[in-house]
């Protein structure tokens, strides 16, 4: 199924009405964030906490759209944890050469550096592309420049400095034979335990169609003395990895936007985007000089690959030694069987929590972190801020950049997911045991107002034939909720308010998190009226679509409202097998709660 197949509606057509939140505003909705100043176009809002306790945000902006003349870099300061911001000041002016993709770094002494792509020769040229529109862009070429601030970002050095960039094969094979280089970086540099600064960026080989950047490789720039050297002109620079090749994807020629973290033993872990349907990841055990062979990021070493479209995927490490990975949780092999539009599918934004074990990062089942009511909104290029015991995220939708405080319990859930063996109690409104039972149900909140619900089963099916009924509240007029086996050996949840109908099923196939016959399985359907998403967790694994489909979660229409059906739900009225337990929640469980319920066991 494609993203547009998620909707199953009747009677109501036209533009969906954006849902209002039930009760308090949903902090995950990007519109509830605090805006960061910008001129028009707004990209890559990255924040550092300066020595005076304030937040310094740097970003790329302009009065037009991305890539137009006048694109430049600015900074702004917040004294109240991102709620309000100062009037921006130019790091580079709008009437100068293009300055883009700025990344901040605080040296141990408090000096703030910013690194950015700078069209130093103010070139106006055709990049010899097969697409004239792309070929006129001059915001991703020139020199890697840097400036600094010794007053916490209130002003910036008049002088700019340039990083020497060693040409590699991908540069020599570009249209200018390496005499002019194309590149850009994302994220923030890190300071390693050896007091070396490293940041990732991408070298671009060819421009044009498809996708603008047709070929790219990930590389890293390291400074060994930035922590101690006071003269910015005397910084030492080294391009990594060694040799003539950067980081690459296993299949396709796009490998860019590398960003990295350091593990407790000094190893480096990086993630970068591809067009293979997965994000890529690599480890270095020697300070970035060499890296593991091209490979996809996986939730566990050698485990399930992490699905991701062509979009930013960022990894961050926090003071507790744990990690977060931002991504979009769809794509995979299925994208190669259809025409896949580039740079779409960036809503919602998901995160997975990482913990370090034996030199590798183990990632949790993911959670939705941010969403927009419009499915086509592109939420991307986030930054995470840790300050005064709280966590925040910045993001951009290209026209607005915002700050959002993160609910600490969401992070606690993903970081402690594998230790949690408790059953969620909040919102538990009904339980039942055994087949052919019925359960009295309270009235659920309307989905169009941000309500949600969850259905949890411990079930053993002796066969997976179509038409078995695990749960049903449908009225004669077709209003209510049902869970049945489908014609492709899955479980399908269907819900209707009598006018609008939606359905989504669990993953087909044989991978982890799919139905099997003859064994006890734990199944949770989660209906979330904030982002309007149905997700499925089977045996503690959030469905991601596997090899068959690019999405493991589905959307329902914003106008779908009251899905309350019969006041009593029928449990196991027609199945070949057993239902040991049903739980009904009057809210959308988090993925971590569904995993915890599974780990608690069938007798909990």
C-alpha positions as CSV (number, residue, x, y, z in Angstrom):
1,X,0.0,0.0,0.0
2,X,1.1,3.5,-0.6
3,X,0.5,6.4,1.7
4,X,-2.6,7.5,-0.1
5,X,-4.1,4.0,0.3
6,X,-4.4,4.5,4.0
7,X,-7.7,6.4,3.7
8,X,-10.9,4.5,3.4
9,X,-13.8,7.0,3.4
10,X,-17.4,7.1,2.4
11,X,-19.8,10.0,2.0
12,X,-17.4,12.7,3.1
13,X,-15.1,14.0,0.4
14,X,-13.0,17.1,0.0
15,X,-10.2,18.7,2.1
16,X,-9.9,17.1,5.6
17,X,-10.6,19.4,8.5
18,X,-7.6,19.7,10.7
19,X,-8.4,18.2,14.1
20,X,-8.4,20.1,17.3
21,X,-6.7,18.5,20.2
22,X,-8.7,16.8,22.9
23,X,-8.1,18.5,26.3
24,X,-4.7,20.1,26.5
25,X,-2.8,20.9,23.3
26,X,-0.7,18.0,22.0
27,X,3.0,18.9,22.6
28,X,3.9,16.7,19.6
29,X,2.1,18.9,17.1
30,X,4.7,21.2,15.5
31,X,2.3,24.1,15.5
32,X,2.4,24.1,19.3
33,X,6.1,24.9,19.3
34,X,7.9,28.2,19.9
35,X,8.9,29.9,16.7
36,X,12.6,30.8,16.0
37,X,13.0,34.1,14.0
38,X,13.7,33.9,10.3
39,X,13.3,35.9,7.1
40,X,11.3,33.5,5.0
41,X,13.1,30.3,4.1
42,X,14.3,28.8,7.4
43,X,16.6,25.7,7.6
44,X,18.8,23.7,10.0
45,X,18.2,25.5,13.3
46,X,21.0,24.3,15.5
47,X,21.4,25.3,19.1
48,X,24.3,25.4,21.6
49,X,24.1,26.4,25.3
50,X,26.7,29.1,25.7
51,X,28.8,29.7,28.8
52,X,26.5,32.5,30.0
53,X,23.6,30.1,30.2
54,X,21.7,31.3,27.1
55,X,20.8,29.4,24.0
56,X,22.5,30.4,20.7
57,X,20.7,29.3,17.6
58,X,22.3,29.5,14.1
59,X,20.3,28.9,10.9
60,X,20.3,29.3,7.2
61,X,17.6,31.7,6.0
62,X,16.6,34.0,3.1
63,X,13.7,35.9,1.7
64,X,13.1,33.5,-1.1
65,X,13.1,29.7,-1.2
66,X,16.0,27.3,-0.7
67,X,18.8,27.9,-3.2
68,X,17.8,31.5,-4.3
69,X,20.2,34.4,-4.2
70,X,20.3,36.2,-0.8
71,X,20.6,32.9,1.2
72,X,22.7,33.6,4.2
73,X,23.3,32.6,7.8
74,X,22.1,34.3,11.0
75,X,22.2,33.9,14.8
76,X,19.7,34.6,17.5
77,X,19.7,34.2,21.3
78,X,17.2,33.0,23.8
79,X,17.4,33.7,27.5
80,X,14.3,31.6,28.5
81,X,15.0,28.1,27.1
82,X,13.8,28.7,23.6
83,X,10.4,30.4,24.3
84,X,11.5,33.8,22.9
85,X,14.4,35.0,20.8
86,X,16.4,38.1,20.2
87,X,16.4,40.0,16.9
88,X,18.6,37.9,14.6
89,X,22.0,39.3,13.5
90,X,23.9,38.4,10.4
91,X,26.8,36.0,10.5
92,X,27.1,36.6,6.8
93,X,24.9,39.2,5.1
94,X,22.1,38.7,2.6
95,X,23.8,41.0,0.0
96,X,27.0,39.0,0.0
97,X,27.9,35.6,-1.6
98,X,25.6,32.7,-0.6
99,X,26.5,31.3,2.9
100,X,24.6,28.2,3.9
101,X,24.3,25.1,6.2
102,X,25.9,26.7,9.3
103,X,26.9,24.4,12.2
104,X,27.9,25.7,15.7
105,X,30.5,24.4,18.0
106,X,31.6,25.6,21.5
107,X,35.2,25.1,22.3
108,X,36.2,24.2,25.9
109,X,37.1,27.9,26.6
110,X,33.7,29.1,25.6
111,X,34.5,30.5,22.1
112,X,31.8,29.7,19.6
113,X,32.8,28.6,16.1
114,X,30.4,28.3,13.1
115,X,31.2,26.3,10.0
116,X,29.4,26.8,6.7
117,X,29.5,26.5,3.0
118,X,30.5,29.8,1.4
119,X,30.4,30.8,-2.2
120,X,33.7,32.5,-1.7
121,X,34.2,33.6,-5.3
122,X,30.5,34.8,-5.7
123,X,30.2,32.5,-8.7
124,X,27.2,32.7,-11.1
125,X,27.5,29.7,-13.3
126,X,25.8,26.6,-14.6
127,X,27.0,23.6,-12.7
128,X,26.8,21.6,-15.9
129,X,23.7,19.7,-14.8
130,X,21.0,17.9,-16.8
131,X,18.4,20.2,-15.0
132,X,18.9,23.9,-15.6
133,X,17.0,24.9,-12.5
134,X,19.3,22.7,-10.3
135,X,22.3,23.8,-12.3
136,X,21.9,27.4,-11.3
137,X,22.2,26.8,-7.6
138,X,25.4,28.1,-6.1
139,X,24.7,27.5,-2.4
140,X,26.5,24.2,-2.1
141,X,29.9,25.1,-3.6
142,X,32.9,27.1,-2.8
143,X,34.9,26.9,0.4
144,X,34.3,25.6,3.9
145,X,34.4,28.8,5.9
146,X,34.3,29.5,9.6
147,X,33.9,32.5,11.9
148,X,33.9,32.8,15.7
149,X,32.4,34.7,18.6
150,X,34.0,35.4,21.9
151,X,30.9,37.0,23.4
152,X,28.5,34.1,23.3
153,X,27.1,34.9,19.8
154,X,26.3,38.6,20.4
155,X,28.8,39.5,17.6
156,X,30.9,37.6,15.1
157,X,34.5,38.0,13.9
158,X,34.9,40.3,10.9
159,X,37.4,37.9,9.4
160,X,36.4,34.5,8.0
161,X,38.7,31.6,7.7
162,X,38.8,28.6,5.3
163,X,39.3,24.9,5.9
164,X,41.6,23.2,3.3
165,X,39.7,20.5,1.6
166,X,41.6,17.5,0.2
167,X,40.0,16.5,-3.2
168,X,38.9,12.9,-3.5
169,X,37.8,10.8,-6.5
170,X,34.2,12.1,-6.3
171,X,35.6,15.7,-6.6
172,X,37.9,14.9,-9.5
173,X,35.1,13.3,-11.4
174,X,32.7,16.3,-11.1
175,X,32.0,18.6,-13.9
176,X,34.9,20.9,-13.0
177,X,37.4,18.0,-12.4
178,X,37.8,19.0,-8.7
179,X,38.9,22.5,-9.3
180,X,35.5,23.5,-7.8
181,X,34.0,21.4,-5.1
182,X,30.4,20.8,-4.1
183,X,29.6,20.0,-0.5
184,X,27.4,20.7,2.5
185,X,27.2,19.7,6.2
186,X,24.4,19.1,8.7
187,X,24.1,18.8,12.4
188,X,26.7,19.8,15.0
189,X,30.4,19.0,15.5
190,X,31.3,16.8,18.4
191,X,34.3,17.1,20.8
192,X,35.8,13.6,21.4
193,X,37.4,12.3,24.6
194,X,40.8,13.1,23.0
195,X,39.7,16.8,22.7
196,X,39.5,16.6,18.9
197,X,36.6,18.2,17.1
198,X,34.9,16.2,14.2
199,X,32.0,17.1,12.0
200,X,30.5,15.3,9.0
201,X,29.6,16.6,5.6
202,X,28.9,15.4,2.1
203,X,30.9,15.7,-1.1
204,X,28.7,16.0,-4.2
205,X,29.8,14.6,-7.5
206,X,27.0,15.2,-9.9
207,X,24.1,17.6,-9.9
208,X,20.8,17.2,-11.7
209,X,18.0,14.6,-12.0
210,X,17.1,12.5,-10.3
211,X,17.0,14.2,-6.9
212,X,19.3,17.2,-7.3
213,X,22.4,15.7,-5.7
214,X,22.8,12.7,-8.0
215,X,26.0,11.3,-6.4
216,X,27.5,12.0,-3.0
217,X,29.8,10.5,-0.3
218,X,30.1,11.1,3.4
219,X,33.3,12.5,4.9
220,X,34.5,14.1,8.1
221,X,36.6,17.0,9.0
222,X,38.7,16.8,12.2
223,X,40.6,19.5,14.0
224,X,43.1,18.2,16.6
225,X,43.9,21.5,18.3
226,X,40.7,23.6,18.3
227,X,40.3,22.9,22.0
228,X,43.5,24.7,22.9
229,X,44.5,26.9,20.0
230,X,43.5,30.6,20.4
231,X,44.5,31.7,16.9
232,X,41.7,30.6,14.5
233,X,44.2,30.8,11.6
234,X,46.4,28.1,13.2
235,X,43.8,25.4,13.5
236,X,44.9,22.0,12.2
237,X,42.6,20.2,9.8
238,X,42.4,16.6,8.5
239,X,39.9,15.1,6.1
240,X,38.7,11.6,7.0
241,X,38.4,8.8,6.1
242,X,41.9,8.2,4.8
243,X,42.2,7.4,1.1
244,X,40.1,8.4,-1.9
245,X,36.6,7.2,-1.0
246,X,34.1,8.5,1.5
247,X,31.3,6.6,3.2
248,X,28.9,5.1,0.7
249,X,25.5,3.3,0.6
250,X,25.4,-0.4,-0.3
251,X,23.4,0.0,-3.5
252,X,22.8,3.5,-4.8
253,X,25.1,6.5,-5.4
254,X,23.7,8.9,-2.7
255,X,25.4,8.9,0.7
256,X,25.2,12.2,2.5
257,X,24.4,14.2,5.6
258,X,26.7,12.2,7.8
259,X,26.6,13.0,11.5
260,X,28.2,11.2,14.4
261,X,28.6,10.4,18.1
262,X,31.3,9.0,20.3
263,X,30.9,5.8,22.3
264,X,32.3,5.2,25.8
265,X,35.4,3.4,24.4
266,X,36.3,6.2,22.0
267,X,34.7,4.5,19.0
268,X,32.7,6.6,16.6
269,X,29.2,5.8,15.3
270,X,27.8,7.7,12.3
271,X,24.5,7.7,10.5
272,X,23.8,9.1,7.0
273,X,21.0,9.1,4.4
274,X,20.7,7.2,1.2
275,X,18.1,6.5,-1.5
276,X,18.1,2.8,-0.8
277,X,15.0,3.0,1.5
278,X,17.1,2.7,4.7
279,X,19.5,5.1,6.5
280,X,23.1,3.9,6.7
281,X,25.4,3.6,9.6
282,X,29.0,2.8,10.2
283,X,31.5,2.4,13.1
284,X,35.1,3.6,13.3
285,X,37.4,2.1,15.9
286,X,40.4,4.3,15.0
287,X,39.1,7.9,15.2
288,X,37.5,8.1,11.8
289,X,40.5,7.0,9.7
290,X,38.6,3.9,8.5
291,X,35.0,2.8,8.8
292,X,33.1,-0.4,8.6
293,X,31.9,-1.4,5.1
294,X,28.8,0.2,3.6
295,X,25.7,-1.0,5.5
296,X,22.3,-0.1,6.7
297,X,21.5,1.0,10.3
298,X,19.9,-1.8,12.3
299,X,18.0,-1.8,15.5
300,X,20.4,-4.4,16.9
301,X,23.7,-5.6,15.6
302,X,22.8,-7.8,12.6
303,X,19.1,-7.2,13.2
304,X,16.2,-5.5,11.4
305,X,17.3,-2.6,9.2
306,X,15.9,0.9,10.0
307,X,13.6,2.2,7.3
308,X,14.1,5.7,6.2
309,X,13.4,7.9,3.0
310,X,15.7,10.5,1.6
311,X,15.7,12.8,4.6
312,X,17.8,13.9,7.5
313,X,18.5,11.2,10.1
314,X,20.3,12.5,13.1
315,X,22.0,10.8,16.0
316,X,22.8,12.5,19.3
317,X,24.4,11.5,22.6
318,X,23.4,12.9,26.0
319,X,24.9,13.4,29.4
320,X,23.4,10.1,30.6
321,X,25.4,8.2,28.0
322,X,22.3,7.3,26.0
323,X,21.4,8.2,22.4
324,X,18.5,9.3,20.2
325,X,18.1,8.8,16.5
326,X,15.6,10.9,14.5
327,X,14.2,9.4,11.4
328,X,10.8,8.8,9.5
329,X,10.2,5.0,9.9
330,X,9.1,4.1,6.4
331,X,10.5,3.1,2.9
332,X,12.6,0.0,2.7
333,X,12.7,-2.4,-0.3
334,X,9.1,-1.6,-1.2
335,X,10.0,1.8,-2.5
336,X,12.0,0.3,-5.4
337,X,8.8,-1.2,-6.8
338,X,7.1,2.1,-7.3
339,X,7.8,5.6,-8.4
340,X,9.3,7.1,-5.2
341,X,9.2,10.9,-5.0
342,X,12.4,12.3,-3.4
343,X,12.3,14.5,-0.3
344,X,8.8,13.5,0.8
345,X,7.4,11.4,3.7
346,X,8.9,13.6,6.5
347,X,5.8,13.6,8.7
348,X,5.7,12.4,11.4
349,X,9.2,12.4,12.9
350,X,10.0,9.3,14.9
351,X,12.8,8.7,17.4
352,X,14.4,5.6,18.7
353,X,16.4,5.4,21.9
354,X,19.8,3.9,22.0
355,X,21.8,2.2,24.7
356,X,25.4,1.1,24.4
357,X,26.3,-2.6,24.8
358,X,29.6,-4.2,24.0
359,X,30.7,-1.4,21.7
360,X,27.5,-1.2,19.7
361,X,24.3,0.9,19.9
362,X,21.1,-1.1,20.5
363,X,18.0,0.9,19.4
364,X,14.5,0.7,20.9
365,X,11.2,0.2,19.1
366,X,10.4,3.8,18.0
367,X,7.9,6.5,19.1
368,X,6.3,9.4,17.2
369,X,8.0,12.6,18.4
370,X,6.5,15.3,16.2
371,X,3.8,15.6,13.6
372,X,1.8,18.1,11.6
373,X,-1.9,17.9,10.8
374,X,-1.0,18.1,7.1
375,X,0.6,14.8,6.0
376,X,2.6,16.6,3.3
377,X,4.4,18.9,5.7
378,X,8.1,18.1,5.7
379,X,9.5,18.2,9.3
380,X,13.3,17.8,9.3
381,X,16.8,18.9,10.3
382,X,16.2,18.7,14.0
383,X,18.6,19.5,16.8
384,X,18.3,18.2,20.4
385,X,19.1,20.5,23.3
386,X,19.8,19.3,26.9
387,X,19.6,22.0,29.5
388,X,18.8,22.2,33.2
389,X,17.7,18.5,33.3
390,X,15.3,18.9,30.4
391,X,15.3,17.9,26.8
392,X,14.2,20.0,23.8
393,X,14.1,19.6,20.0
394,X,14.2,22.1,17.3
395,X,12.9,21.4,13.8
396,X,12.1,23.2,10.5
397,X,9.4,22.8,7.9
398,X,11.5,25.1,5.6
399,X,9.2,28.1,6.2
400,X,9.1,28.0,10.0
401,X,11.6,26.8,12.6
402,X,10.4,25.9,16.1
403,X,11.5,24.7,19.5
404,X,9.6,22.0,21.4
405,X,10.0,20.7,25.0
406,X,10.0,16.9,25.0
407,X,8.0,14.9,27.6
408,X,10.6,13.3,29.7
409,X,8.5,10.1,30.2
410,X,8.6,9.5,26.4
411,X,12.4,9.4,26.6
412,X,12.5,7.3,29.8
413,X,10.3,4.8,28.0
414,X,12.5,4.3,25.0
415,X,15.7,4.4,26.9
416,X,14.4,1.8,29.4
417,X,12.3,-0.2,27.0
418,X,14.1,-3.5,27.4
419,X,13.9,-3.3,31.2
420,X,10.2,-2.5,31.4
421,X,8.1,-5.5,32.4
422,X,5.1,-3.7,33.8
423,X,1.5,-3.4,32.5
424,X,0.3,0.1,31.7
425,X,-2.5,1.1,34.0
426,X,-3.4,4.7,32.9
427,X,-6.4,4.7,30.6
428,X,-7.2,1.0,31.1
429,X,-11.0,0.9,30.9
430,X,-11.9,-2.7,30.2
431,X,-10.5,-6.2,30.4
432,X,-11.8,-9.6,29.3
433,X,-10.6,-13.1,29.3
434,X,-11.5,-16.0,27.1
435,X,-13.3,-16.3,23.8
436,X,-17.0,-15.7,23.2
437,X,-17.0,-13.2,26.0
438,X,-18.3,-9.7,26.0
439,X,-16.9,-6.6,27.7
440,X,-18.7,-3.4,28.7
441,X,-17.1,-0.3,27.2
442,X,-17.1,3.3,28.2
443,X,-17.5,6.1,25.6
444,X,-14.3,6.9,23.8
445,X,-13.2,10.4,22.9
446,X,-13.7,11.4,19.3
447,X,-10.7,10.8,17.1
448,X,-11.3,14.1,15.2
449,X,-10.7,15.9,18.4
450,X,-7.4,14.2,19.2
451,X,-8.8,11.2,21.1
452,X,-7.4,7.7,20.8
453,X,-7.7,4.2,22.0
454,X,-5.7,0.9,22.1
455,X,-6.7,-2.7,21.9
456,X,-4.4,-5.4,23.3
457,X,-4.8,-9.2,22.8
458,X,-3.0,-12.3,24.0
459,X,-4.2,-14.7,21.2
460,X,-3.3,-18.1,19.8
461,X,-4.7,-18.8,16.4
462,X,-4.7,-22.3,15.1
463,X,-5.0,-21.0,11.6
464,X,-4.8,-17.6,9.9
465,X,-7.8,-18.0,7.6
466,X,-9.8,-14.9,6.7
467,X,-12.9,-13.7,8.6
468,X,-12.1,-14.6,12.2
469,X,-13.4,-12.0,14.6
470,X,-11.3,-11.1,17.6
471,X,-13.2,-8.0,18.6
472,X,-16.4,-6.3,17.4
473,X,-18.5,-3.3,18.4
474,X,-20.0,-2.6,15.0
475,X,-23.7,-1.5,15.0
476,X,-26.2,-2.4,12.3
477,X,-25.5,1.0,10.7
478,X,-21.7,0.2,10.5
479,X,-20.5,2.4,13.3
480,X,-17.8,1.0,15.7
481,X,-14.6,-1.0,15.7
482,X,-13.7,-4.5,14.7
483,X,-10.5,-6.6,14.6
484,X,-10.6,-9.5,12.1
485,X,-8.2,-11.7,10.2
486,X,-7.7,-10.5,6.6
487,X,-7.2,-12.3,3.3
488,X,-3.4,-12.0,3.6
489,X,-2.8,-13.7,6.9
490,X,-2.8,-10.5,9.0
491,X,-5.0,-8.9,11.6
492,X,-7.0,-5.8,10.4
493,X,-8.6,-3.1,12.5
494,X,-11.6,-1.4,10.9
495,X,-13.3,1.6,12.5
496,X,-16.1,3.9,11.3
497,X,-18.2,6.8,12.6
498,X,-21.1,5.7,10.3
499,X,-19.9,8.0,7.5
500,X,-16.1,7.8,7.3
501,X,-14.3,4.5,7.5
502,X,-10.7,3.5,8.0
503,X,-8.8,0.3,8.1
504,X,-5.2,-0.9,8.7
505,X,-3.7,-4.3,9.1
506,X,-0.6,-5.8,10.6
507,X,2.4,-6.6,8.5
508,X,2.1,-9.4,6.0
509,X,5.1,-11.7,5.6
510,X,7.1,-13.8,7.9
511,X,9.5,-11.3,9.5
512,X,9.5,-10.5,13.2
513,X,6.2,-8.9,14.3
514,X,4.0,-10.9,12.0
515,X,1.2,-13.4,12.7
516,X,2.0,-17.1,13.2
517,X,-0.3,-20.0,13.8
518,X,-0.3,-22.3,16.8
519,X,1.6,-20.0,19.2
520,X,0.6,-17.4,21.8
521,X,1.2,-13.9,20.4
522,X,0.8,-10.4,21.9
523,X,-0.9,-7.9,19.6
524,X,-1.6,-4.2,20.2
525,X,-3.5,-1.9,17.9
526,X,-2.8,1.8,18.7
527,X,-5.1,4.4,17.3
528,X,-3.6,7.9,17.9
529,X,-5.9,10.8,17.1
530,X,-3.1,13.4,17.3
531,X,-1.2,12.5,14.1
532,X,-4.2,10.4,12.9
533,X,-2.1,7.2,12.8
534,X,-2.8,3.5,13.4
535,X,0.2,1.4,14.5
536,X,0.5,-2.2,15.3
537,X,2.9,-3.9,17.8
538,X,3.2,-7.7,17.7
539,X,5.3,-9.6,20.2
540,X,7.0,-6.3,21.2
541,X,7.9,-5.3,17.6
542,X,6.4,-2.2,16.0
543,X,5.4,-3.1,12.5
544,X,7.4,-1.3,9.8
545,X,6.0,-2.9,6.6
546,X,8.8,-5.4,6.2
547,X,9.7,-6.2,2.6
548,X,6.2,-6.1,1.3
549,X,5.1,-2.5,2.0
550,X,6.9,0.8,2.7
551,X,4.8,1.7,5.7
552,X,4.0,-0.5,8.8
553,X,1.7,2.3,10.1
554,X,-1.3,3.9,8.4
555,X,-3.2,7.2,8.4
556,X,-6.9,7.8,8.9
557,X,-8.8,10.8,7.7
558,X,-9.0,13.8,9.9
559,X,-12.8,13.9,9.8
560,X,-13.2,10.4,11.3
561,X,-14.9,11.2,14.6
562,X,-17.0,9.1,16.9
563,X,-16.2,5.4,16.5
564,X,-18.2,4.2,19.5
565,X,-20.4,1.3,18.5
566,X,-22.3,-1.1,20.6
567,X,-21.9,-0.5,24.4
568,X,-20.5,-4.1,24.8
569,X,-17.8,-5.5,22.6
570,X,-17.8,-9.1,21.5
571,X,-14.6,-10.9,22.2
572,X,-13.5,-13.8,20.1
573,X,-17.0,-14.4,18.7
574,X,-15.6,-16.3,15.6
575,X,-12.0,-17.6,15.8
576,X,-10.1,-20.8,15.3
577,X,-8.0,-20.6,18.5
578,X,-8.0,-18.9,21.9
579,X,-7.9,-15.4,23.4
580,X,-6.4,-15.4,26.8
581,X,-6.7,-11.7,27.5
582,X,-8.1,-8.4,26.1
583,X,-7.3,-5.0,27.4
584,X,-9.0,-1.8,26.1
585,X,-7.4,1.6,26.7
586,X,-9.1,4.9,26.3
587,X,-5.9,6.5,24.9
588,X,-3.2,5.7,22.5
589,X,-0.5,3.7,24.2
590,X,3.1,4.6,23.5
591,X,5.1,1.9,21.7
592,X,7.2,1.5,24.9
593,X,4.0,0.7,26.9
594,X,2.9,-1.9,24.4
595,X,6.4,-3.5,24.6
596,X,6.2,-3.4,28.4
597,X,2.8,-5.1,28.4
598,X,4.3,-7.8,26.1
599,X,7.4,-8.3,28.3
600,X,5.1,-8.5,31.4
601,X,3.9,-11.8,30.0
602,X,0.6,-13.4,29.4
603,X,-0.3,-14.0,33.0
604,X,0.3,-10.4,34.2
